[in-house]
Short mmCIF file of C-alpha atoms and ligand atoms in Angstrom, two decimals:
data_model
loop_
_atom_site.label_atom_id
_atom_site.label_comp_id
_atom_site.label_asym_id
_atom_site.label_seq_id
_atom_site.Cartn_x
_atom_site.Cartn_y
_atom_site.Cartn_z
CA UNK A 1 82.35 100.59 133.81
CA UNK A 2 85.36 98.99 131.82
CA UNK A 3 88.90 99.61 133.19
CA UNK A 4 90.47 99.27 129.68
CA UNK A 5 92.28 102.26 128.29
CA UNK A 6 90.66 104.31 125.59
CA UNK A 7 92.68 104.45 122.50
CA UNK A 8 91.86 107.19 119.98
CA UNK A 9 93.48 107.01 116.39
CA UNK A 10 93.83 109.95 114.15
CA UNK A 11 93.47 108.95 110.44
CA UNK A 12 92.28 105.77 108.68
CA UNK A 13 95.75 105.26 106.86
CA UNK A 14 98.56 102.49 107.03
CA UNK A 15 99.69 103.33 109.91
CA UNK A 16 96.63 104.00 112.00
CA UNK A 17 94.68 100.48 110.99
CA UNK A 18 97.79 98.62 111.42
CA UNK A 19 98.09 100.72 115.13
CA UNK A 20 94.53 99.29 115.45
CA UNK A 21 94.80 95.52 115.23
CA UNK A 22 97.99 95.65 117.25
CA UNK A 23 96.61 97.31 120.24
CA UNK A 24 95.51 94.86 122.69
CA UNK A 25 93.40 95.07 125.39
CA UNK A 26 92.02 98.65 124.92
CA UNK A 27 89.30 100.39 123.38
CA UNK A 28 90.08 101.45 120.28
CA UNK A 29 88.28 104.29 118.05
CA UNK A 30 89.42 104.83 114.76
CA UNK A 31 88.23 108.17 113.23
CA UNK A 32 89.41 109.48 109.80
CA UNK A 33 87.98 111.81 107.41
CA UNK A 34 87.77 110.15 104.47
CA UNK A 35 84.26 109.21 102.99
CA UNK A 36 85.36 105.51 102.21
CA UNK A 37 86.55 102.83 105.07
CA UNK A 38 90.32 102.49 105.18
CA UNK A 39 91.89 101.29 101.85
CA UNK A 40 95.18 100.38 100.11
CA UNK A 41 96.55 104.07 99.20
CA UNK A 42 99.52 102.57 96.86
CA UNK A 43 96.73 100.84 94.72
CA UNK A 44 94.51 104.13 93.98
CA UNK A 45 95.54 103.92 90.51
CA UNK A 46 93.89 101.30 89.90
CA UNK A 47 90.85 103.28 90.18
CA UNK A 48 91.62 105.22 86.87
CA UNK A 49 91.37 101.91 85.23
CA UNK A 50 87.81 101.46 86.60
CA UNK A 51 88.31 99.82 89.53
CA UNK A 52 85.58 100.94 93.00
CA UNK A 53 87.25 101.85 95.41
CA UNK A 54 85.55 99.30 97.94
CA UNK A 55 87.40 96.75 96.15
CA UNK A 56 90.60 98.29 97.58
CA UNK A 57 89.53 98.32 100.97
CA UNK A 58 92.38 97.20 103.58
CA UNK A 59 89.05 94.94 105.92
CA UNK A 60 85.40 94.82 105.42
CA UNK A 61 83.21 96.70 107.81
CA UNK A 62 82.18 93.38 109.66
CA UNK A 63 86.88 93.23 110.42
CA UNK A 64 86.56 96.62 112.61
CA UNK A 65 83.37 95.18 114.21
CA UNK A 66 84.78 91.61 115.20
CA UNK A 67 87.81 93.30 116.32
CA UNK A 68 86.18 95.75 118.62
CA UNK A 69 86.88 98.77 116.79
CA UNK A 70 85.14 101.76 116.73
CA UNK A 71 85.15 103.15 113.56
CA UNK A 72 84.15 106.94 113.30
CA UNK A 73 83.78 109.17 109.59
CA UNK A 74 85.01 112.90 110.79
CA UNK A 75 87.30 115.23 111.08
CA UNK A 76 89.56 116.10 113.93
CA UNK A 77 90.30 119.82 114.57
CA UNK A 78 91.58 120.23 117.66
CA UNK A 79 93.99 117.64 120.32
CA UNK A 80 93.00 118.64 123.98
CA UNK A 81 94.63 117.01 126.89
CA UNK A 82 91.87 114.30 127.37
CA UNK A 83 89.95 114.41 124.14
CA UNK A 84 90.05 115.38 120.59
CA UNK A 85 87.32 117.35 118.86
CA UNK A 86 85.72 116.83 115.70
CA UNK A 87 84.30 119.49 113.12
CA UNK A 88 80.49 118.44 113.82
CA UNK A 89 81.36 119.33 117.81
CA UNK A 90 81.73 115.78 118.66
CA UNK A 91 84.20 115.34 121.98
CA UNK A 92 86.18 111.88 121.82
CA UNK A 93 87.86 111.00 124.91
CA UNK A 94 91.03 109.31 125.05
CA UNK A 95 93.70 107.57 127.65
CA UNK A 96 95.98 107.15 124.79
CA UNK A 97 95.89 109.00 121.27
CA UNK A 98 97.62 108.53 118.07
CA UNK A 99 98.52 110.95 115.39
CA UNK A 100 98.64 109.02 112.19
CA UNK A 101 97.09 112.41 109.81
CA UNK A 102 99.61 110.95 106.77
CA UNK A 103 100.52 113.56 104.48
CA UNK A 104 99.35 115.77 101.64
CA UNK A 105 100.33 116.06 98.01
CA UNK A 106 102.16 118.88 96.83
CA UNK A 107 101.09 121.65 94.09
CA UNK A 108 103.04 123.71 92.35
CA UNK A 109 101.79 127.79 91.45
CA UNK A 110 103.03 127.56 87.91
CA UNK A 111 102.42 131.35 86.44
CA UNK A 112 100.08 131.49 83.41
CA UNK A 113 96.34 130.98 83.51
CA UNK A 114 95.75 127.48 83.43
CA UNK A 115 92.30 126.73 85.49
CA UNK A 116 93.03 123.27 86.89
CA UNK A 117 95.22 120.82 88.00
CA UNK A 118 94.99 117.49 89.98
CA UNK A 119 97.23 115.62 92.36
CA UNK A 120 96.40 111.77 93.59
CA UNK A 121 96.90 110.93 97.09
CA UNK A 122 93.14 110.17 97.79
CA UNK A 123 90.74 107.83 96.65
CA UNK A 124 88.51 110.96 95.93
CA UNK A 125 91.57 112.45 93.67
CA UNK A 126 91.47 109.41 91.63
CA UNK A 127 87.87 109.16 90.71
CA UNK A 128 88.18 112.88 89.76
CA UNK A 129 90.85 112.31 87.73
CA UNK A 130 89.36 109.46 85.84
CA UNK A 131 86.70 111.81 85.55
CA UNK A 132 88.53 113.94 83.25
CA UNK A 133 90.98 111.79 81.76
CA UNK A 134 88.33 109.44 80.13
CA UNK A 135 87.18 112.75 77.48
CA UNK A 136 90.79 114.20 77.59
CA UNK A 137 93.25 114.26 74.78
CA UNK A 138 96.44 114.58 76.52
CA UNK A 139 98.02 114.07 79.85
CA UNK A 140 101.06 115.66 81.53
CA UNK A 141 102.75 114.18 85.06
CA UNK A 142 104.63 116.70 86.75
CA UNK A 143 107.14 115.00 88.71
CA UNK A 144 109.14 111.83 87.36
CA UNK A 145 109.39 110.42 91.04
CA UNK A 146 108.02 106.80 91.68
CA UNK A 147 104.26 108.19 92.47
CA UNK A 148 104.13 110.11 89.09
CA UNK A 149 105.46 107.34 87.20
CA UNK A 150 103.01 104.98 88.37
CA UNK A 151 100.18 107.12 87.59
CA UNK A 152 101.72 107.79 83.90
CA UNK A 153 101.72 104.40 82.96
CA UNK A 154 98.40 104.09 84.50
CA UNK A 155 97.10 106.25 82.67
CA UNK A 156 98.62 105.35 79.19
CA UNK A 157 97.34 101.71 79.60
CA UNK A 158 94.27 102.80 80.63
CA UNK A 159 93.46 105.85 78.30
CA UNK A 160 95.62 105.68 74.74
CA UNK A 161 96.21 109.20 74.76
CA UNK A 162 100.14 110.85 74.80
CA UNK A 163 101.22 111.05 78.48
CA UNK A 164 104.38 112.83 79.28
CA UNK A 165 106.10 113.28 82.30
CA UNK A 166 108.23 116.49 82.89
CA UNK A 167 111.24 115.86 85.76
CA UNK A 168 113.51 118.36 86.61
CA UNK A 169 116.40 116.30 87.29
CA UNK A 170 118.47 115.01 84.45
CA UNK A 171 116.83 111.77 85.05
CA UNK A 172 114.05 109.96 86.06
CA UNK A 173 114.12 108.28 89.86
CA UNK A 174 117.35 110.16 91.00
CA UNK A 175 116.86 109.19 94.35
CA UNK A 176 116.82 105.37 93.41
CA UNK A 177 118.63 104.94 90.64
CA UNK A 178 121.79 105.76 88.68
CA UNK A 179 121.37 107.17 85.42
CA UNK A 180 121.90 104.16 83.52
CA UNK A 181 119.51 102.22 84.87
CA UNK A 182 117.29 105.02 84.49
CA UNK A 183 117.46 105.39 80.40
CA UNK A 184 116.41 101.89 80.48
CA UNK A 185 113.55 102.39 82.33
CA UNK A 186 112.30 105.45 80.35
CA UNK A 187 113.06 103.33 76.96
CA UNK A 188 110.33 101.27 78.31
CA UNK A 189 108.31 103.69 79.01
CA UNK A 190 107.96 105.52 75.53
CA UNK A 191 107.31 101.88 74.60
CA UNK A 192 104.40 102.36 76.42
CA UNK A 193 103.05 105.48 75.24
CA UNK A 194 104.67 107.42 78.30
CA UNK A 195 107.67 110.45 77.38
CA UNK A 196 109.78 111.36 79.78
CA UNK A 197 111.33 115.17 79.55
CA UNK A 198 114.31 115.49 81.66
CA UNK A 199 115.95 118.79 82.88
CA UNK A 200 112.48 120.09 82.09
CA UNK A 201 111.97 123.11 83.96
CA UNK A 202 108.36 124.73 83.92
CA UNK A 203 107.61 128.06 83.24
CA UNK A 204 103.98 128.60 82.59
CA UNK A 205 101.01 126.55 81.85
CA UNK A 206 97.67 126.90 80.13
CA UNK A 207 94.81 124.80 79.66
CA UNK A 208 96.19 123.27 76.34
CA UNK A 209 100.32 123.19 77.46
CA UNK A 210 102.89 123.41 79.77
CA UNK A 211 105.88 125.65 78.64
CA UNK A 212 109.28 124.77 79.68
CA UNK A 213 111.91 127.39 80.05
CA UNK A 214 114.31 125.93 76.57
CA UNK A 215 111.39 126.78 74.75
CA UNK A 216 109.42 123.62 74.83
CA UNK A 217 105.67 123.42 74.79
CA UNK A 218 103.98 120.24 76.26
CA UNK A 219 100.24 119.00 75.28
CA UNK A 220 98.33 118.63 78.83
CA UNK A 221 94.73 118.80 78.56
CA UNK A 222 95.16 117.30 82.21
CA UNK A 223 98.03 118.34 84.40
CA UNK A 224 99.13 116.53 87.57
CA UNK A 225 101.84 117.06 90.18
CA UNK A 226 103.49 114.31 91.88
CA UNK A 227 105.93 116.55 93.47
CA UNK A 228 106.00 115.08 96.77
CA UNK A 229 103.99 115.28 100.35
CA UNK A 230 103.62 117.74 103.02
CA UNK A 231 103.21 115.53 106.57
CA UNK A 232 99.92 116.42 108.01
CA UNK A 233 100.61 118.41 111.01
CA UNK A 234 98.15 121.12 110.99
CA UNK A 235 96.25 120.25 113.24
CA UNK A 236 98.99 118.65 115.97
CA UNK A 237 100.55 122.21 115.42
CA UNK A 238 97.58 124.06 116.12
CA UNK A 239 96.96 122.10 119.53
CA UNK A 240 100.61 123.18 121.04
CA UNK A 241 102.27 119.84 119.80
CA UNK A 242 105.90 120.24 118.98
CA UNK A 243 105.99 120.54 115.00
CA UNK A 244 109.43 121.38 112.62
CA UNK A 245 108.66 119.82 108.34
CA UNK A 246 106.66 117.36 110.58
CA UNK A 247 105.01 116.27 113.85
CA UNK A 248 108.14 115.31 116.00
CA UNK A 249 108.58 112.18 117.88
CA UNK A 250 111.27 110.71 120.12
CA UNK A 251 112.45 106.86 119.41
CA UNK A 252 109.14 105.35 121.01
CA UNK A 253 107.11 107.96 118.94
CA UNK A 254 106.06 109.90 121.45
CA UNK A 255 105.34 113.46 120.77
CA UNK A 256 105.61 116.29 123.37
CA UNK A 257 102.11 116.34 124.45
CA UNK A 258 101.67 113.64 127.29
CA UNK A 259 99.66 110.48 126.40
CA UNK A 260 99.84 111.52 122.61
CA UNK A 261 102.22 109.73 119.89
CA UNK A 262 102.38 109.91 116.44
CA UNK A 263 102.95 107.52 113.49
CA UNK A 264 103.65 107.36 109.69
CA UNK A 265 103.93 110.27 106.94
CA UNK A 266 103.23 113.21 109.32
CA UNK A 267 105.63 112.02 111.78
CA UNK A 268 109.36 113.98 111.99
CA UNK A 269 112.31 111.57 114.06
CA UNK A 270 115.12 113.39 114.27
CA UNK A 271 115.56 115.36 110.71
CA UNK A 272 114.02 112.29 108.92
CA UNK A 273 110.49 112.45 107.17
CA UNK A 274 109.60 109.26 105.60
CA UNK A 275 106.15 109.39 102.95
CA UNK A 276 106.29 105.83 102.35
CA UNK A 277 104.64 102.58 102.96
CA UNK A 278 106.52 100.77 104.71
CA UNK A 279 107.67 102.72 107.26
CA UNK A 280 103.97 103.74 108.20
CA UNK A 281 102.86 99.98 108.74
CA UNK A 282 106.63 99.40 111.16
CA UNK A 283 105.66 102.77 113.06
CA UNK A 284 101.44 101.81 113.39
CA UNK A 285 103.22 98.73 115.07
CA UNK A 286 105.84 100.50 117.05
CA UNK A 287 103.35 103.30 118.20
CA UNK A 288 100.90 100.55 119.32
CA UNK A 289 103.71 98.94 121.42
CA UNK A 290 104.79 101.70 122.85
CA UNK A 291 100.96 102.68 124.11
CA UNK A 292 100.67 99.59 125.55
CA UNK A 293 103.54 100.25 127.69
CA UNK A 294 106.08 98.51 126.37
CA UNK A 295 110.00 100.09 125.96
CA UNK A 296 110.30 99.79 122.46
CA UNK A 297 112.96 102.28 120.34
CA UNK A 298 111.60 102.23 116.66
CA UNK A 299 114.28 102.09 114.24
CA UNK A 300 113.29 102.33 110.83
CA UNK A 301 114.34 99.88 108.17
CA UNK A 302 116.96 100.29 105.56
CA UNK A 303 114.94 102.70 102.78
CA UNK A 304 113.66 100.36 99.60
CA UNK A 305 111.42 100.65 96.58
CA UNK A 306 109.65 97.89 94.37
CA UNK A 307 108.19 100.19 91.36
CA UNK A 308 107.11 97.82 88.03
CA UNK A 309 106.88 100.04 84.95
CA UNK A 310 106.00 98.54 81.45
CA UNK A 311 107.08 95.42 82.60
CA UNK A 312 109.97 95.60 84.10
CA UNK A 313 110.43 95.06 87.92
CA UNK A 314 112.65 98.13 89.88
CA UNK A 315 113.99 97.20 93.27
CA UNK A 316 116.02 99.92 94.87
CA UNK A 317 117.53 99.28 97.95
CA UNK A 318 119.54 100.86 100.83
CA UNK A 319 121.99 103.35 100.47
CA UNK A 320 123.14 104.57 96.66
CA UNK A 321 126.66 105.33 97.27
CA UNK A 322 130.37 103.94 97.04
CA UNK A 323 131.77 101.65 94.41
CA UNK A 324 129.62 101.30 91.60
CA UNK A 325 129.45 97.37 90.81
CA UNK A 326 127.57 96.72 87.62
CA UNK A 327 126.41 92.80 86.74
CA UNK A 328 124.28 93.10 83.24
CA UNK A 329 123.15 90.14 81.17
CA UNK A 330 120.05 90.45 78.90
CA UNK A 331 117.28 92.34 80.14
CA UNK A 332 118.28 92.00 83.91
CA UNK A 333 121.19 94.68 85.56
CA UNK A 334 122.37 94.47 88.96
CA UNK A 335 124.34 97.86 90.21
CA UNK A 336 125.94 97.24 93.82
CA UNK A 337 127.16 100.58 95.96
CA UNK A 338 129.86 99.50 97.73
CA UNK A 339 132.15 101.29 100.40
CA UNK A 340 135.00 100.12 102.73
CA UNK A 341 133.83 96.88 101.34
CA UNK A 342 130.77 96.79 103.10
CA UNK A 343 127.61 96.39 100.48
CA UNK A 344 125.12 99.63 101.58
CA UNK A 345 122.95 99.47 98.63
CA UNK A 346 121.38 97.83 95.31
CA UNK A 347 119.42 98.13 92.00
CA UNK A 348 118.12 95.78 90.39
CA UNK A 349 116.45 96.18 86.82
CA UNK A 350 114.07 93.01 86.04
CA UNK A 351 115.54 90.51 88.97
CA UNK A 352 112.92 91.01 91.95
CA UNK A 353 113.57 87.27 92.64
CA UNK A 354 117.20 88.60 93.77
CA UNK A 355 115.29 90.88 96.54
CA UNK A 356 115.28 89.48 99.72
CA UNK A 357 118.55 87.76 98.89
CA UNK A 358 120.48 91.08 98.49
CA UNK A 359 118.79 93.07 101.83
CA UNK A 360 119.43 90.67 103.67
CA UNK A 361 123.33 90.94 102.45
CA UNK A 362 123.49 95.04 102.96
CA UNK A 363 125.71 96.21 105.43
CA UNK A 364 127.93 92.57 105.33
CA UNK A 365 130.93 92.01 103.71
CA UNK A 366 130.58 92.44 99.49
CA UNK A 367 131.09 89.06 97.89
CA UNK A 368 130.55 86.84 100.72
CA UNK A 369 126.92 85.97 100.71
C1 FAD B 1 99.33 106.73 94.42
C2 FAD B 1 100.25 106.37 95.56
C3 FAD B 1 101.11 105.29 95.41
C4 FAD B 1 101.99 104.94 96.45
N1 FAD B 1 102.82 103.89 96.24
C5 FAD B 1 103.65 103.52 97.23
C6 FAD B 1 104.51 102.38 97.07
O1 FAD B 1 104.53 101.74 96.02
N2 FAD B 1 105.31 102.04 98.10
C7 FAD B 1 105.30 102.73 99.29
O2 FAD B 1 106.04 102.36 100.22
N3 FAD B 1 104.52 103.81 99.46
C8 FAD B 1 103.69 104.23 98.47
N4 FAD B 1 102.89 105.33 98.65
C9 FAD B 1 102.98 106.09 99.91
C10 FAD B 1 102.13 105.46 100.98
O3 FAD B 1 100.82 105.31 100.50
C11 FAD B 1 102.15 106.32 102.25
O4 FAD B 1 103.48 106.35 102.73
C12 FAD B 1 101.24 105.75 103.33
O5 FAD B 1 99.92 105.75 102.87
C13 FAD B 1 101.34 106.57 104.62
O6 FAD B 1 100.47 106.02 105.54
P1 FAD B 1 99.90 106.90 106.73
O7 FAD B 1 99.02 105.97 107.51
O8 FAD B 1 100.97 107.61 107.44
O9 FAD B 1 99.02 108.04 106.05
P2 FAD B 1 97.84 108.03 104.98
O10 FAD B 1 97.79 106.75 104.24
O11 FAD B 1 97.98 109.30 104.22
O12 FAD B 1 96.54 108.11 105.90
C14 FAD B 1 96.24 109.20 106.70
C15 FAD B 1 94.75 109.30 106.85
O13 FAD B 1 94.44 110.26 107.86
C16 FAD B 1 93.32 111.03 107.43
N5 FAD B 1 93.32 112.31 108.17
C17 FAD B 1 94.19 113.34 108.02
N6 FAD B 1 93.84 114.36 108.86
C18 FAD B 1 92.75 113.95 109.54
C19 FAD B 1 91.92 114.58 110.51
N7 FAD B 1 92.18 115.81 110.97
N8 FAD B 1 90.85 113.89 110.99
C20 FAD B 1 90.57 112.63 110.55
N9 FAD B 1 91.33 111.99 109.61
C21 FAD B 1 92.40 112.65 109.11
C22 FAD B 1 93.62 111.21 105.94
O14 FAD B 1 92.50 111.63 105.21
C23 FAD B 1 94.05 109.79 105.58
O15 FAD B 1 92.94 108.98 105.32
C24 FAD B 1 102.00 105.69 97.65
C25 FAD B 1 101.13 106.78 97.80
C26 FAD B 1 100.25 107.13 96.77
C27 FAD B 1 99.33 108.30 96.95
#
């Protein structure tokens, strides 16, 4: 008998493959309940363009074989001390298990009686939603966040028919970027066949409109909410593992249950959530460290976005809040946050080349790159 360590992974995500190839010198089984292998989540909309899914898959089967990777189709219900268990009865055994369930998309229960709505966080949500959209005549995003942006202009390219986003903020990306910059990214948009209604607040919905509160009646033959995630921590919850908005992890992402961490969307570190890419590949690498024994405190990276909408390139990084600085010429607009001097944080409208240049100047002195 082998005296590696058994490594089990929750969920087929970013964070659990990249847990996988980091592990070293331990089993590794890989078990997620989705019916495709792993793939690139932030691509899905390509799939309402036409695209199979296979073609977004993060490694071919033969990767998980050459690596020595077990890879297992089913569910997990329940985290036991030793093992988890899986809906068809199966009992996996682990030395070493890792949580990496991701998240879920949010609904909202609008009153009225429309009959359906969709959200896309899955592969499987995508390919019902191109389903629909390709005989629809209209198509409403509820959420004006990066997610339901993407999948507007998606859509528009991809369909012709009148998309509309509803937000409820007064602008589109509040989180990453000022208003300005925001009206010139919804200009573009309409370009594109995309509205944007802002301070839209919902108050029913049928199967033909959404009706907003001013009075307002929206065509959406298809409705979608991109309202944000819930981190998936049902089922660490219901084994006795310590659970507030998401699983919760100390600074080497270990959870409270012994021999069990946790990685990605569902995770919790102190009052932080995260729900985005980036973090869930530096945690899958973090987690794997830290199950191989080694003292590592994961500190996440400064928060940034990269969104392209009709054309033009978004970069949002760090922190949006101090000075305003505002360099404009043409089509490109650079806001810097400054505060004590210090640069915390960045947008950039059409200058992605400028990316790397300005993180790595956030948190030094403003003006002296
Ligand atoms: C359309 C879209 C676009 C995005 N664009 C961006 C972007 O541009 N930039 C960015 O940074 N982020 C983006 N994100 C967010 C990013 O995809 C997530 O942050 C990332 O996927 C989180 O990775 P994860 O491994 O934690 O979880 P996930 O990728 O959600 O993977 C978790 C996996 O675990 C499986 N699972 C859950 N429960 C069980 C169970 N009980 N048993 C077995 N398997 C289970 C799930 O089915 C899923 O396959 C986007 C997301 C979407 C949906």
């Amino acid at each position: 008998m082998s005296n590696r360590k058994r490594a089990v992974i929750i969920g087929g995500g970013i964070a659990g493959v990249q847990a996988a190839s980091s592990l070293k010198e331990m089993d590794v089984t890989l078990i997620s309940n989705e019916p495709f292998l792993p793939y690139y989540r932030m691509r899905i909309e390509e799939i309402l363009g036409g695209k199979d899914v296979q073609s977004l898959y993060i490694h071919p089967r033969d990767w998980y074989e050459e690596k020595g990777i077990e890879y297992l189709e089913g569910n997990v219900s329940l985290i036991e001390k030793d093992a988890v268990l899986l809906d068809d009865g199966k009992r996996v055994p682990f030395d070493r298990l890792l949580i990496a369930t991701g998240s879920q998309a949010r609904r909202l229960e609008l009153p009225g009686d429309r009959k359906e709505s969709f959200v896309l966080r899955t592969a499987s949500d995508a390919i019902a939603l191109r389903k629909v959209l390709e005989n629809a005549d209209s198509f409403t995003v509820v959420g004006g966040g990066l997610l339901g942006l993407e999948a507007a202009y998606a859509a528009a390219c991809d369909f012709h028919i009148p998309v509309n986003v509803i937000e409820t903020a007064p602008y589109i990306l509040p989180r990453q970027l000022d208003e300005d910059s925001a009206i010139l990214l919804q200009k573009k948009l309409a370009e594109n066949g995309v509205s944007v209604i802002v301070s839209g607040e919902i108050e029913s919905a049928d199967d033909h409109f959404v009706y907003l509160k001013d009075g307002r009646k929206v065509q959406s033959a298809v409705l979608c909410f991109s309202v944000g995630v819930n981190p998936g921590k049902d089922i660490a919850a219901a084994s006795g593992i310590a659970t507030d908005r998401g699983i919760l992890v100390d600074s080497h992402l270990r959870t409270s249950m012994e021999n069990v961490w946790a990685a990605g969307d569902a995770v919790q570190l102190g009052d932080r959530t995260f729900g985005l890419a980036v973090y869930a590949r530096e945690m899958g690498i973090a987690a794997a460290s830290s199950m191989m024994g080694e003292a590592v405190d994961y500190v996440p990276s400064e928060p940034s976005a990269l969104l392209k909408v009709g054309g033009i390139d978004v970069v949002s990084l760090g922190l949006l809040r101090g000075e305003k600085i505002v360099e404009a010429s043409g089509d490109t607009r650079k806001t810097f946050y400054v505060e004590d001097g210090i640069l915390k944080g960045a947008i950039l409208i059409n200058d992605k080349a400028s990316m790397m240049k300005v993180k790595a100047m956030i948190g030094r002195e403003y003006g002296r790159a």
